[in-house]
């Protein structure tokens, strides 16, 4: 830690705390994520998170990981693993939109940036598994704000390492649970977690659809629907499961007209059947067409319902030799 001076704590997640810090040698500002390792199991989690970060590579809409170093805990037998990442001055996507009140074109471009990042992850066979506005950061250091997606691969890291994935997903009312897809939340509600297939590309698309709907509505950054029985707010997927005929289209994105192309796109992303959802590449193509962004990579917009893709789980490859990465004072 002698190379960095911590300025302030930025937040706390499932696996550690994040700090804003300055690098002493050049004065540059970074985000430092501290993961405390006090058992072999947690050590494996940290190693797998680092491997996931290394696998992804560089992309303008992905939070970049640049360095890792370790230090012993103060008067404890623990090991603190520090990940050095980009610092995003604009905070989270929802706070940036609600606080800065950007114009509609900028908001749509930020959502297109988010789709860029998700499509890139899926192209690298990495599933995010926990998409929500808290994991979408804004770099506001340049002329235009840019999205940076963070905390990808958490679900697979959690599942592969024997952590309680159900506890992670079934968080408080403002946590990850609200962005779960029907195929995940259904078995959890029925208390049959063994039937859940976690971390799929189609589940990421559902979560991305909810994010777009919530951000564009701007009435709330949380995608609730009122329960038809008691009017209490519930997760969208939960209402879809318990009340299959519920008019979701009438309750979400009320600021958009029924003919709005972005609303049509989002509703396709929220299909109850995961096989009927567009791929992240199709979502990106449609958003590029809507926003007028460049069509890099020849990604095409969604012009008709996609053919059902194979419903498979994509795992981040993990090396068996855990000694290959010691995490000690090197990238």
GROMACS .gro file of N, CA and C in nm, residues 87-245:
model
  477
   87UNK      N    1  -1.078   0.438  -1.193
   87UNK     CA    2  -1.165   0.518  -1.107
   87UNK      C    3  -1.267   0.588  -1.194
   88UNK      N    4  -1.394   0.573  -1.161
   88UNK     CA    5  -1.503   0.633  -1.239
   88UNK      C    6  -1.562   0.749  -1.161
   89UNK      N    7  -1.530   0.869  -1.207
   89UNK     CA    8  -1.567   0.990  -1.134
   89UNK      C    9  -1.716   1.018  -1.133
   90UNK      N   10  -1.791   0.959  -1.227
   90UNK     CA   11  -1.934   0.987  -1.235
   90UNK      C   12  -2.020   0.902  -1.146
   91UNK      N   13  -1.961   0.807  -1.073
   91UNK     CA   14  -2.039   0.720  -0.986
   91UNK      C   15  -2.116   0.615  -1.064
   92UNK      N   16  -2.225   0.567  -1.006
   92UNK     CA   17  -2.306   0.464  -1.071
   92UNK      C   18  -2.399   0.526  -1.174
   93UNK      N   19  -2.448   0.443  -1.266
   93UNK     CA   20  -2.534   0.489  -1.374
   93UNK      C   21  -2.660   0.557  -1.321
   94UNK      N   22  -2.727   0.495  -1.223
   94UNK     CA   23  -2.852   0.553  -1.174
   94UNK      C   24  -2.829   0.686  -1.104
   95UNK      N   25  -2.721   0.695  -1.025
   95UNK     CA   26  -2.693   0.821  -0.956
   95UNK      C   27  -2.653   0.930  -1.054
   96UNK      N   28  -2.580   0.893  -1.158
   96UNK     CA   29  -2.540   0.991  -1.257
   96UNK      C   30  -2.662   1.047  -1.330
   97UNK      N   31  -2.753   0.959  -1.370
   97UNK     CA   32  -2.871   1.003  -1.444
   97UNK      C   33  -2.962   1.087  -1.357
   98UNK      N   34  -2.984   1.044  -1.231
   98UNK     CA   35  -3.073   1.119  -1.143
   98UNK      C   36  -3.009   1.249  -1.094
   99UNK      N   37  -2.877   1.249  -1.078
   99UNK     CA   38  -2.810   1.368  -1.024
   99UNK      C   39  -2.772   1.470  -1.129
  100UNK      N   40  -2.725   1.424  -1.244
  100UNK     CA   41  -2.679   1.516  -1.348
  100UNK      C   42  -2.789   1.555  -1.447
  101UNK      N   43  -2.896   1.477  -1.449
  101UNK     CA   44  -3.009   1.502  -1.538
  101UNK      C   45  -2.964   1.524  -1.683
  102UNK      N   46  -2.892   1.427  -1.741
  102UNK     CA   47  -2.847   1.444  -1.879
  102UNK      C   48  -2.964   1.442  -1.977
  103UNK      N   49  -2.941   1.492  -2.097
  103UNK     CA   50  -3.048   1.495  -2.197
  103UNK      C   51  -3.077   1.353  -2.245
  104UNK      N   52  -3.196   1.331  -2.303
  104UNK     CA   53  -3.236   1.196  -2.344
  104UNK      C   54  -3.137   1.128  -2.438
  105UNK      N   55  -3.076   1.205  -2.529
  105UNK     CA   56  -2.980   1.145  -2.622
  105UNK      C   57  -2.859   1.089  -2.548
  106UNK      N   58  -2.813   1.160  -2.445
  106UNK     CA   59  -2.699   1.113  -2.366
  106UNK      C   60  -2.736   0.987  -2.289
  107UNK      N   61  -2.856   0.985  -2.233
  107UNK     CA   62  -2.901   0.867  -2.158
  107UNK      C   63  -2.905   0.745  -2.250
  108UNK      N   64  -2.962   0.762  -2.369
  108UNK     CA   65  -2.969   0.650  -2.463
  108UNK      C   66  -2.829   0.603  -2.503
  109UNK      N   67  -2.736   0.697  -2.519
  109UNK     CA   68  -2.600   0.658  -2.556
  109UNK      C   69  -2.532   0.580  -2.443
  110UNK      N   70  -2.559   0.619  -2.318
  110UNK     CA   71  -2.504   0.545  -2.204
  110UNK      C   72  -2.560   0.404  -2.199
  111UNK      N   73  -2.688   0.389  -2.231
  111UNK     CA   74  -2.749   0.256  -2.234
  111UNK      C   75  -2.691   0.174  -2.349
  112UNK      N   76  -2.662   0.240  -2.462
  112UNK     CA   77  -2.598   0.173  -2.574
  112UNK      C   78  -2.457   0.128  -2.534
  113UNK      N   79  -2.386   0.214  -2.460
  113UNK     CA   80  -2.253   0.177  -2.408
  113UNK      C   81  -2.263   0.052  -2.320
  114UNK      N   82  -2.367   0.048  -2.237
  114UNK     CA   83  -2.386  -0.068  -2.148
  114UNK      C   84  -2.406  -0.195  -2.230
  115UNK      N   85  -2.488  -0.185  -2.334
  115UNK     CA   86  -2.508  -0.301  -2.421
  115UNK      C   87  -2.379  -0.340  -2.492
  116UNK      N   88  -2.297  -0.241  -2.527
  116UNK     CA   89  -2.165  -0.269  -2.587
  116UNK      C   90  -2.083  -0.357  -2.493
  117UNK      N   91  -2.079  -0.318  -2.365
  117UNK     CA   92  -2.000  -0.394  -2.269
  117UNK      C   93  -2.053  -0.534  -2.248
  118UNK      N   94  -2.185  -0.549  -2.237
  118UNK     CA   95  -2.244  -0.680  -2.216
  118UNK      C   96  -2.219  -0.770  -2.337
  119UNK      N   97  -2.238  -0.717  -2.457
  119UNK     CA   98  -2.214  -0.796  -2.578
  119UNK      C   99  -2.067  -0.838  -2.586
  120UNK      N  100  -1.977  -0.750  -2.546
  120UNK     CA  101  -1.835  -0.784  -2.547
  120UNK      C  102  -1.806  -0.898  -2.449
  121UNK      N  103  -1.861  -0.889  -2.327
  121UNK     CA  104  -1.842  -0.996  -2.230
  121UNK      C  105  -1.893  -1.129  -2.285
  122UNK      N  106  -2.013  -1.127  -2.341
  122UNK     CA  107  -2.069  -1.251  -2.395
  122UNK      C  108  -1.983  -1.304  -2.509
  123UNK      N  109  -1.926  -1.215  -2.588
  123UNK     CA  110  -1.837  -1.258  -2.695
  123UNK      C  111  -1.710  -1.322  -2.644
  124UNK      N  112  -1.674  -1.291  -2.521
  124UNK     CA  113  -1.556  -1.352  -2.458
  124UNK      C  114  -1.595  -1.471  -2.370
  125UNK      N  115  -1.721  -1.517  -2.383
  125UNK     CA  116  -1.773  -1.628  -2.303
  125UNK      C  117  -1.769  -1.598  -2.153
  126UNK      N  118  -1.795  -1.473  -2.120
  126UNK     CA  119  -1.807  -1.432  -1.979
  126UNK      C  120  -1.948  -1.382  -1.956
  127UNK      N  121  -2.019  -1.442  -1.862
  127UNK     CA  122  -2.153  -1.398  -1.824
  127UNK      C  123  -2.141  -1.311  -1.701
  128UNK      N  124  -2.210  -1.197  -1.700
  128UNK     CA  125  -2.199  -1.107  -1.585
  128UNK      C  126  -2.262  -1.172  -1.463
  129UNK      N  127  -2.390  -1.206  -1.471
  129UNK     CA  128  -2.457  -1.277  -1.363
  129UNK      C  129  -2.514  -1.191  -1.253
  130UNK      N  130  -2.485  -1.060  -1.253
  130UNK     CA  131  -2.538  -0.974  -1.147
  130UNK      C  132  -2.555  -0.832  -1.199
  131UNK      N  133  -2.608  -0.818  -1.320
  131UNK     CA  134  -2.625  -0.685  -1.377
  131UNK      C  135  -2.729  -0.604  -1.300
  132UNK      N  136  -2.693  -0.483  -1.263
  132UNK     CA  137  -2.782  -0.388  -1.198
  132UNK      C  138  -2.713  -0.252  -1.206
  133UNK      N  139  -2.786  -0.142  -1.186
  133UNK     CA  140  -2.724  -0.010  -1.200
  133UNK      C  141  -2.603   0.012  -1.110
  134UNK      N  142  -2.598  -0.053  -0.994
  134UNK     CA  143  -2.484  -0.037  -0.904
  134UNK      C  144  -2.355  -0.091  -0.965
  135UNK      N  145  -2.366  -0.184  -1.061
  135UNK     CA  146  -2.248  -0.242  -1.125
  135UNK      C  147  -2.216  -0.178  -1.258
  136UNK      N  148  -2.284  -0.067  -1.288
  136UNK     CA  149  -2.258   0.008  -1.411
  136UNK      C  150  -2.209   0.146  -1.370
  137UNK      N  151  -2.082   0.175  -1.395
  137UNK     CA  152  -2.019   0.298  -1.348
  137UNK      C  153  -2.002   0.395  -1.464
  138UNK      N  154  -1.983   0.521  -1.429
  138UNK     CA  155  -1.967   0.627  -1.529
  138UNK      C  156  -1.832   0.696  -1.513
  139UNK      N  157  -1.752   0.691  -1.619
  139UNK     CA  158  -1.628   0.767  -1.625
  139UNK      C  159  -1.661   0.903  -1.686
  140UNK      N  160  -1.653   1.007  -1.605
  140UNK     CA  161  -1.691   1.142  -1.649
  140UNK      C  162  -1.571   1.233  -1.663
  141UNK      N  163  -1.454   1.172  -1.686
  141UNK     CA  164  -1.331   1.252  -1.691
  141UNK      C  165  -1.305   1.314  -1.827
  142UNK      N  166  -1.372   1.266  -1.931
  142UNK     CA  167  -1.349   1.319  -2.065
  142UNK      C  168  -1.458   1.415  -2.109
  143UNK      N  169  -1.466   1.439  -2.239
  143UNK     CA  170  -1.567   1.531  -2.291
  143UNK      C  171  -1.707   1.474  -2.276
  144UNK      N  172  -1.720   1.342  -2.291
  144UNK     CA  173  -1.849   1.276  -2.279
  144UNK      C  174  -1.842   1.165  -2.174
  145UNK      N  175  -1.950   1.142  -2.099
  145UNK     CA  176  -1.951   1.033  -2.002
  145UNK      C  177  -1.948   0.898  -2.073
  146UNK      N  178  -1.878   0.802  -2.013
  146UNK     CA  179  -1.862   0.670  -2.072
  146UNK      C  180  -1.897   0.565  -1.967
  147UNK      N  181  -1.969   0.462  -2.008
  147UNK     CA  182  -2.006   0.352  -1.918
  147UNK      C  183  -1.889   0.257  -1.899
  148UNK      N  184  -1.873   0.209  -1.775
  148UNK     CA  185  -1.776   0.104  -1.743
  148UNK      C  186  -1.849  -0.002  -1.659
  149UNK      N  187  -1.859  -0.123  -1.711
  149UNK     CA  188  -1.926  -0.231  -1.639
  149UNK      C  189  -1.828  -0.296  -1.542
  150UNK      N  190  -1.874  -0.317  -1.418
  150UNK     CA  191  -1.790  -0.374  -1.314
  150UNK      C  192  -1.852  -0.501  -1.258
  151UNK      N  193  -1.772  -0.574  -1.180
  151UNK     CA  194  -1.818  -0.691  -1.104
  151UNK      C  195  -1.880  -0.799  -1.191
  152UNK      N  196  -1.823  -0.824  -1.310
  152UNK     CA  197  -1.872  -0.932  -1.394
  152UNK      C  198  -1.814  -1.065  -1.348
  153UNK      N  199  -1.889  -1.170  -1.372
  153UNK     CA  200  -1.842  -1.304  -1.336
  153UNK      C  201  -1.865  -1.342  -1.191
  154UNK      N  202  -1.931  -1.256  -1.113
  154UNK     CA  203  -1.948  -1.284  -0.970
  154UNK      C  204  -2.026  -1.414  -0.948
  155UNK      N  205  -2.133  -1.434  -1.023
  155UNK     CA  206  -2.218  -1.550  -0.999
  155UNK      C  207  -2.142  -1.680  -1.020
  156UNK      N  208  -2.064  -1.688  -1.128
  156UNK     CA  209  -1.990  -1.811  -1.153
  156UNK      C  210  -1.879  -1.831  -1.052
  157UNK      N  211  -1.812  -1.723  -1.012
  157UNK     CA  212  -1.710  -1.733  -0.908
  157UNK      C  213  -1.772  -1.786  -0.780
  158UNK      N  214  -1.888  -1.732  -0.746
  158UNK     CA  215  -1.958  -1.771  -0.626
  158UNK      C  216  -1.998  -1.919  -0.631
  159UNK      N  217  -2.055  -1.958  -0.744
  159UNK     CA  218  -2.106  -2.095  -0.757
  159UNK      C  219  -1.992  -2.196  -0.760
  160UNK      N  220  -1.885  -2.166  -0.833
  160UNK     CA  221  -1.775  -2.260  -0.846
  160UNK      C  222  -1.698  -2.278  -0.715
  161UNK      N  223  -1.707  -2.179  -0.627
  161UNK     CA  224  -1.626  -2.183  -0.506
  161UNK      C  225  -1.703  -2.231  -0.384
  162UNK      N  226  -1.827  -2.275  -0.403
  162UNK     CA  227  -1.903  -2.329  -0.292
  162UNK      C  228  -1.965  -2.224  -0.202
  163UNK      N  229  -1.966  -2.097  -0.243
  163UNK     CA  230  -2.031  -1.994  -0.164
  163UNK      C  231  -2.181  -2.007  -0.179
  164UNK      N  232  -2.256  -1.947  -0.087
  164UNK     CA  233  -2.401  -1.957  -0.088
  164UNK      C  234  -2.459  -1.864  -0.194
  165UNK      N  235  -2.475  -1.915  -0.314
  165UNK     CA  236  -2.524  -1.835  -0.425
  165UNK      C  237  -2.667  -1.788  -0.400
  166UNK      N  238  -2.746  -1.869  -0.328
  166UNK     CA  239  -2.885  -1.829  -0.302
  166UNK      C  240  -2.889  -1.707  -0.211
  167UNK      N  241  -2.803  -1.703  -0.112
  167UNK     CA  242  -2.798  -1.586  -0.024
  167UNK      C  243  -2.754  -1.463  -0.100
  168UNK      N  244  -2.663  -1.481  -0.195
  168UNK     CA  245  -2.618  -1.367  -0.275
  168UNK      C  246  -2.733  -1.310  -0.357
  169UNK      N  247  -2.809  -1.397  -0.422
  169UNK     CA  248  -2.917  -1.350  -0.508
  169UNK      C  249  -3.036  -1.297  -0.428
  170UNK      N  250  -3.069  -1.362  -0.317
  170UNK     CA  251  -3.188  -1.322  -0.243
  170UNK      C  252  -3.153  -1.214  -0.142
  171UNK      N  253  -3.105  -1.100  -0.193
  171UNK     CA  254  -3.067  -0.989  -0.108
  171UNK      C  255  -3.190  -0.905  -0.074
  172UNK      N  256  -3.166  -0.788  -0.015
  172UNK     CA  257  -3.273  -0.700   0.025
  172UNK      C  258  -3.347  -0.646  -0.096
  173UNK      N  259  -3.454  -0.573  -0.071
  173UNK     CA  260  -3.545  -0.529  -0.178
  173UNK      C  261  -3.478  -0.443  -0.284
  174UNK      N  262  -3.364  -0.381  -0.253
  174UNK     CA  263  -3.297  -0.296  -0.351
  174UNK      C  264  -3.172  -0.363  -0.405
  175UNK      N  265  -3.158  -0.492  -0.383
  175UNK     CA  266  -3.038  -0.563  -0.425
  175UNK      C  267  -3.054  -0.635  -0.557
  176UNK      N  268  -2.972  -0.734  -0.575
  176UNK     CA  269  -2.963  -0.806  -0.700
  176UNK      C  270  -3.093  -0.877  -0.736
  177UNK      N  271  -3.171  -0.916  -0.638
  177UNK     CA  272  -3.292  -0.996  -0.663
  177UNK      C  273  -3.387  -0.928  -0.762
  178UNK      N  274  -3.395  -0.796  -0.758
  178UNK     CA  275  -3.489  -0.725  -0.844
  178UNK      C  276  -3.457  -0.742  -0.992
  179UNK      N  277  -3.335  -0.776  -1.024
  179UNK     CA  278  -3.293  -0.787  -1.163
  179UNK      C  279  -3.284  -0.933  -1.210
  180UNK      N  280  -3.334  -1.025  -1.128
  180UNK     CA  281  -3.332  -1.165  -1.167
  180UNK      C  282  -3.435  -1.193  -1.274
  181UNK      N  283  -3.406  -1.291  -1.357
  181UNK     CA  284  -3.498  -1.334  -1.462
  181UNK      C  285  -3.595  -1.437  -1.405
  182UNK      N  286  -3.709  -1.461  -1.473
  182UNK     CA  287  -3.807  -1.558  -1.423
  182UNK      C  288  -3.750  -1.697  -1.402
  183UNK      N  289  -3.660  -1.741  -1.492
  183UNK     CA  290  -3.607  -1.878  -1.478
  183UNK      C  291  -3.517  -1.893  -1.356
  184UNK      N  292  -3.469  -1.783  -1.301
  184UNK     CA  293  -3.388  -1.790  -1.179
  184UNK      C  294  -3.475  -1.770  -1.055
  185UNK      N  295  -3.559  -1.667  -1.058
  185UNK     CA  296  -3.635  -1.634  -0.938
  185UNK      C  297  -3.747  -1.733  -0.912
  186UNK      N  298  -3.799  -1.799  -1.016
  186UNK     CA  299  -3.907  -1.896  -0.998
  186UNK      C  300  -3.870  -2.009  -0.903
  187UNK      N  301  -3.764  -2.086  -0.933
  187UNK     CA  302  -3.725  -2.192  -0.841
  187UNK      C  303  -3.684  -2.141  -0.703
  188UNK      N  304  -3.629  -2.020  -0.694
  188UNK     CA  305  -3.593  -1.966  -0.564
  188UNK      C  306  -3.718  -1.939  -0.481
  189UNK      N  307  -3.821  -1.883  -0.544
  189UNK     CA  308  -3.946  -1.858  -0.472
  189UNK      C  309  -4.012  -1.989  -0.429
  190UNK      N  310  -3.996  -2.092  -0.510
  190UNK     CA  311  -4.053  -2.223  -0.478
  190UNK      C  312  -3.963  -2.303  -0.385
  191UNK      N  313  -3.853  -2.239  -0.340
  191UNK     CA  314  -3.757  -2.304  -0.250
  191UNK      C  315  -3.701  -2.432  -0.311
  192UNK      N  316  -3.673  -2.424  -0.443
  192UNK     CA  317  -3.607  -2.534  -0.512
  192UNK      C  318  -3.482  -2.480  -0.582
  193UNK      N  319  -3.386  -2.429  -0.504
  193UNK     CA  320  -3.268  -2.368  -0.565
  193UNK      C  321  -3.185  -2.463  -0.649
  194UNK      N  322  -3.199  -2.593  -0.625
  194UNK     CA  323  -3.123  -2.690  -0.703
  194UNK      C  324  -3.165  -2.695  -0.848
  195UNK      N  325  -3.283  -2.640  -0.881
  195UNK     CA  326  -3.332  -2.641  -1.018
  195UNK      C  327  -3.292  -2.515  -1.096
  196UNK      N  328  -3.221  -2.424  -1.030
  196UNK     CA  329  -3.183  -2.299  -1.094
  196UNK      C  330  -3.055  -2.317  -1.175
  197UNK      N  331  -3.055  -2.264  -1.296
  197UNK     CA  332  -2.932  -2.254  -1.375
  197UNK      C  333  -2.887  -2.109  -1.371
  198UNK      N  334  -2.779  -2.083  -1.299
  198UNK     CA  335  -2.734  -1.947  -1.277
  198UNK      C  336  -2.645  -1.899  -1.392
  199UNK      N  337  -2.635  -1.769  -1.402
  199UNK     CA  338  -2.537  -1.704  -1.487
  199UNK      C  339  -2.544  -1.748  -1.633
  200UNK      N  340  -2.651  -1.711  -1.700
  200UNK     CA  341  -2.663  -1.737  -1.842
  200UNK      C  342  -2.669  -1.605  -1.918
  201UNK      N  343  -2.639  -1.610  -2.045
  201UNK     CA  344  -2.645  -1.490  -2.127
  201UNK      C  345  -2.788  -1.436  -2.135
  202UNK      N  346  -2.886  -1.527  -2.142
  202UNK     CA  347  -3.025  -1.483  -2.151
  202UNK      C  348  -3.070  -1.413  -2.024
  203UNK      N  349  -3.019  -1.456  -1.909
  203UNK     CA  350  -3.051  -1.388  -1.783
  203UNK      C  351  -2.989  -1.248  -1.781
  204UNK      N  352  -2.869  -1.234  -1.836
  204UNK     CA  353  -2.807  -1.102  -1.848
  204UNK      C  354  -2.892  -1.009  -1.934
  205UNK      N  355  -2.947  -1.062  -2.045
  205UNK     CA  356  -3.030  -0.981  -2.134
  205UNK      C  357  -3.156  -0.934  -2.062
  206UNK      N  358  -3.217  -1.021  -1.981
  206UNK     CA  359  -3.336  -0.982  -1.904
  206UNK      C  360  -3.300  -0.868  -1.808
  207UNK      N  361  -3.190  -0.882  -1.736
  207UNK     CA  362  -3.149  -0.777  -1.642
  207UNK      C  363  -3.120  -0.647  -1.714
  208UNK      N  364  -3.055  -0.655  -1.830
  208UNK     CA  365  -3.025  -0.535  -1.908
  208UNK      C  366  -3.155  -0.466  -1.952
  209UNK      N  367  -3.256  -0.545  -1.989
  209UNK     CA  368  -3.384  -0.487  -2.025
  209UNK      C  369  -3.447  -0.411  -1.911
  210UNK      N  370  -3.439  -0.465  -1.790
  210UNK     CA  371  -3.492  -0.396  -1.672
  210UNK      C  372  -3.415  -0.267  -1.645
  211UNK      N  373  -3.284  -0.271  -1.664
  211UNK     CA  374  -3.203  -0.151  -1.641
  211UNK      C  375  -3.244  -0.041  -1.739
  212UNK      N  376  -3.260  -0.077  -1.865
  212UNK     CA  377  -3.300   0.023  -1.965
  212UNK      C  378  -3.436   0.082  -1.930
  213UNK      N  379  -3.531  -0.005  -1.891
  213UNK     CA  380  -3.665   0.042  -1.856
  213UNK      C  381  -3.661   0.136  -1.737
  214UNK      N  382  -3.586   0.099  -1.633
  214UNK     CA  383  -3.581   0.181  -1.511
  214UNK      C  384  -3.514   0.315  -1.537
  215UNK      N  385  -3.405   0.314  -1.613
  215UNK     CA  386  -3.332   0.439  -1.639
  215UNK      C  387  -3.415   0.533  -1.726
  216UNK      N  388  -3.481   0.480  -1.828
  216UNK     CA  389  -3.559   0.565  -1.917
  216UNK      C  390  -3.685   0.620  -1.849
  217UNK      N  391  -3.744   0.544  -1.758
  217UNK     CA  392  -3.861   0.594  -1.685
  217UNK      C  393  -3.824   0.711  -1.595
  218UNK      N  394  -3.705   0.701  -1.533
  218UNK     CA  395  -3.653   0.805  -1.444
  218UNK      C  396  -3.743   0.833  -1.323
  219UNK      N  397  -3.855   0.763  -1.313
  219UNK     CA  398  -3.938   0.780  -1.194
  219UNK      C  399  -3.880   0.703  -1.077
  220UNK      N  400  -3.801   0.602  -1.106
  220UNK     CA  401  -3.736   0.522  -1.004
  220UNK      C  402  -3.619   0.451  -1.070
  221UNK      N  403  -3.518   0.422  -0.992
  221UNK     CA  404  -3.405   0.344  -1.045
  221UNK      C  405  -3.421   0.198  -1.009
  222UNK      N  406  -3.537   0.162  -0.955
  222UNK     CA  407  -3.563   0.025  -0.915
  222UNK      C  408  -3.682  -0.028  -0.993
  223UNK      N  409  -3.667  -0.139  -1.066
  223UNK     CA  410  -3.774  -0.189  -1.152
  223UNK      C  411  -3.880  -0.268  -1.076
  224UNK      N  412  -3.969  -0.199  -1.005
  224UNK     CA  413  -4.079  -0.263  -0.934
  224UNK      C  414  -4.202  -0.274  -1.024
  225UNK      N  415  -4.289  -0.369  -0.991
  225UNK     CA  416  -4.425  -0.372  -1.041
  225UNK      C  417  -4.518  -0.388  -0.921
  226UNK      N  418  -4.635  -0.324  -0.922
  226UNK     CA  419  -4.728  -0.343  -0.810
  226UNK      C  420  -4.792  -0.481  -0.816
  227UNK      N  421  -4.798  -0.548  -0.703
  227UNK     CA  422  -4.862  -0.678  -0.696
  227UNK      C  423  -5.012  -0.662  -0.725
  228UNK      N  424  -5.068  -0.740  -0.819
  228UNK     CA  425  -5.210  -0.724  -0.853
  228UNK      C  426  -5.304  -0.750  -0.737
  229UNK      N  427  -5.260  -0.823  -0.634
  229UNK     CA  428  -5.346  -0.857  -0.522
  229UNK      C  429  -5.347  -0.749  -0.416
  230UNK      N  430  -5.226  -0.707  -0.373
  230UNK     CA  431  -5.219  -0.613  -0.262
  230UNK      C  432  -5.155  -0.479  -0.298
  231UNK      N  433  -5.112  -0.465  -0.422
  231UNK     CA  434  -5.052  -0.338  -0.464
  231UNK      C  435  -4.912  -0.314  -0.415
  232UNK      N  436  -4.854  -0.407  -0.340
  232UNK     CA  437  -4.718  -0.390  -0.288
  232UNK      C  438  -4.616  -0.407  -0.401
  233UNK      N  439  -4.507  -0.330  -0.398
  233UNK     CA  440  -4.405  -0.342  -0.503
  233UNK      C  441  -4.333  -0.476  -0.497
  234UNK      N  442  -4.316  -0.536  -0.614
  234UNK     CA  443  -4.247  -0.664  -0.624
  234UNK      C  444  -4.155  -0.662  -0.745
  235UNK      N  445  -4.060  -0.754  -0.744
  235UNK     CA  446  -3.970  -0.769  -0.858
  235UNK      C  447  -4.052  -0.803  -0.982
  236UNK      N  448  -4.010  -0.751  -1.097
  236UNK     CA  449  -4.083  -0.772  -1.221
  236UNK      C  450  -4.098  -0.921  -1.251
  237UNK      N  451  -3.991  -0.997  -1.239
  237UNK     CA  452  -3.996  -1.140  -1.270
  237UNK      C  453  -4.091  -1.213  -1.175
  238UNK      N  454  -4.096  -1.170  -1.050
  238UNK     CA  455  -4.184  -1.234  -0.953
  238UNK      C  456  -4.331  -1.214  -0.992
  239UNK      N  457  -4.366  -1.092  -1.035
  239UNK     CA  458  -4.503  -1.066  -1.079
  239UNK      C  459  -4.534  -1.144  -1.206
  240UNK      N  460  -4.438  -1.154  -1.297
  240UNK     CA  461  -4.459  -1.229  -1.420
  240UNK      C  462  -4.487  -1.376  -1.391
  241UNK      N  463  -4.422  -1.430  -1.288
  241UNK     CA  464  -4.439  -1.571  -1.255
  241UNK      C  465  -4.572  -1.595  -1.184
  242UNK      N  466  -4.604  -1.512  -1.087
  242UNK     CA  467  -4.724  -1.533  -1.007
  242UNK      C  468  -4.852  -1.488  -1.077
  243UNK      N  469  -4.838  -1.397  -1.175
  243UNK     CA  470  -4.955  -1.346  -1.249
  243UNK      C  471  -4.919  -1.341  -1.398
  244UNK      N  472  -4.923  -1.455  -1.467
  244UNK     CA  473  -4.876  -1.463  -1.605
  244UNK      C  474  -4.946  -1.367  -1.702
  245UNK      N  475  -5.071  -1.329  -1.675
  245UNK     CA  476  -5.142  -1.241  -1.766
  245UNK      C  477  -5.129  -1.095  -1.734
   0.00000   0.00000   0.00000
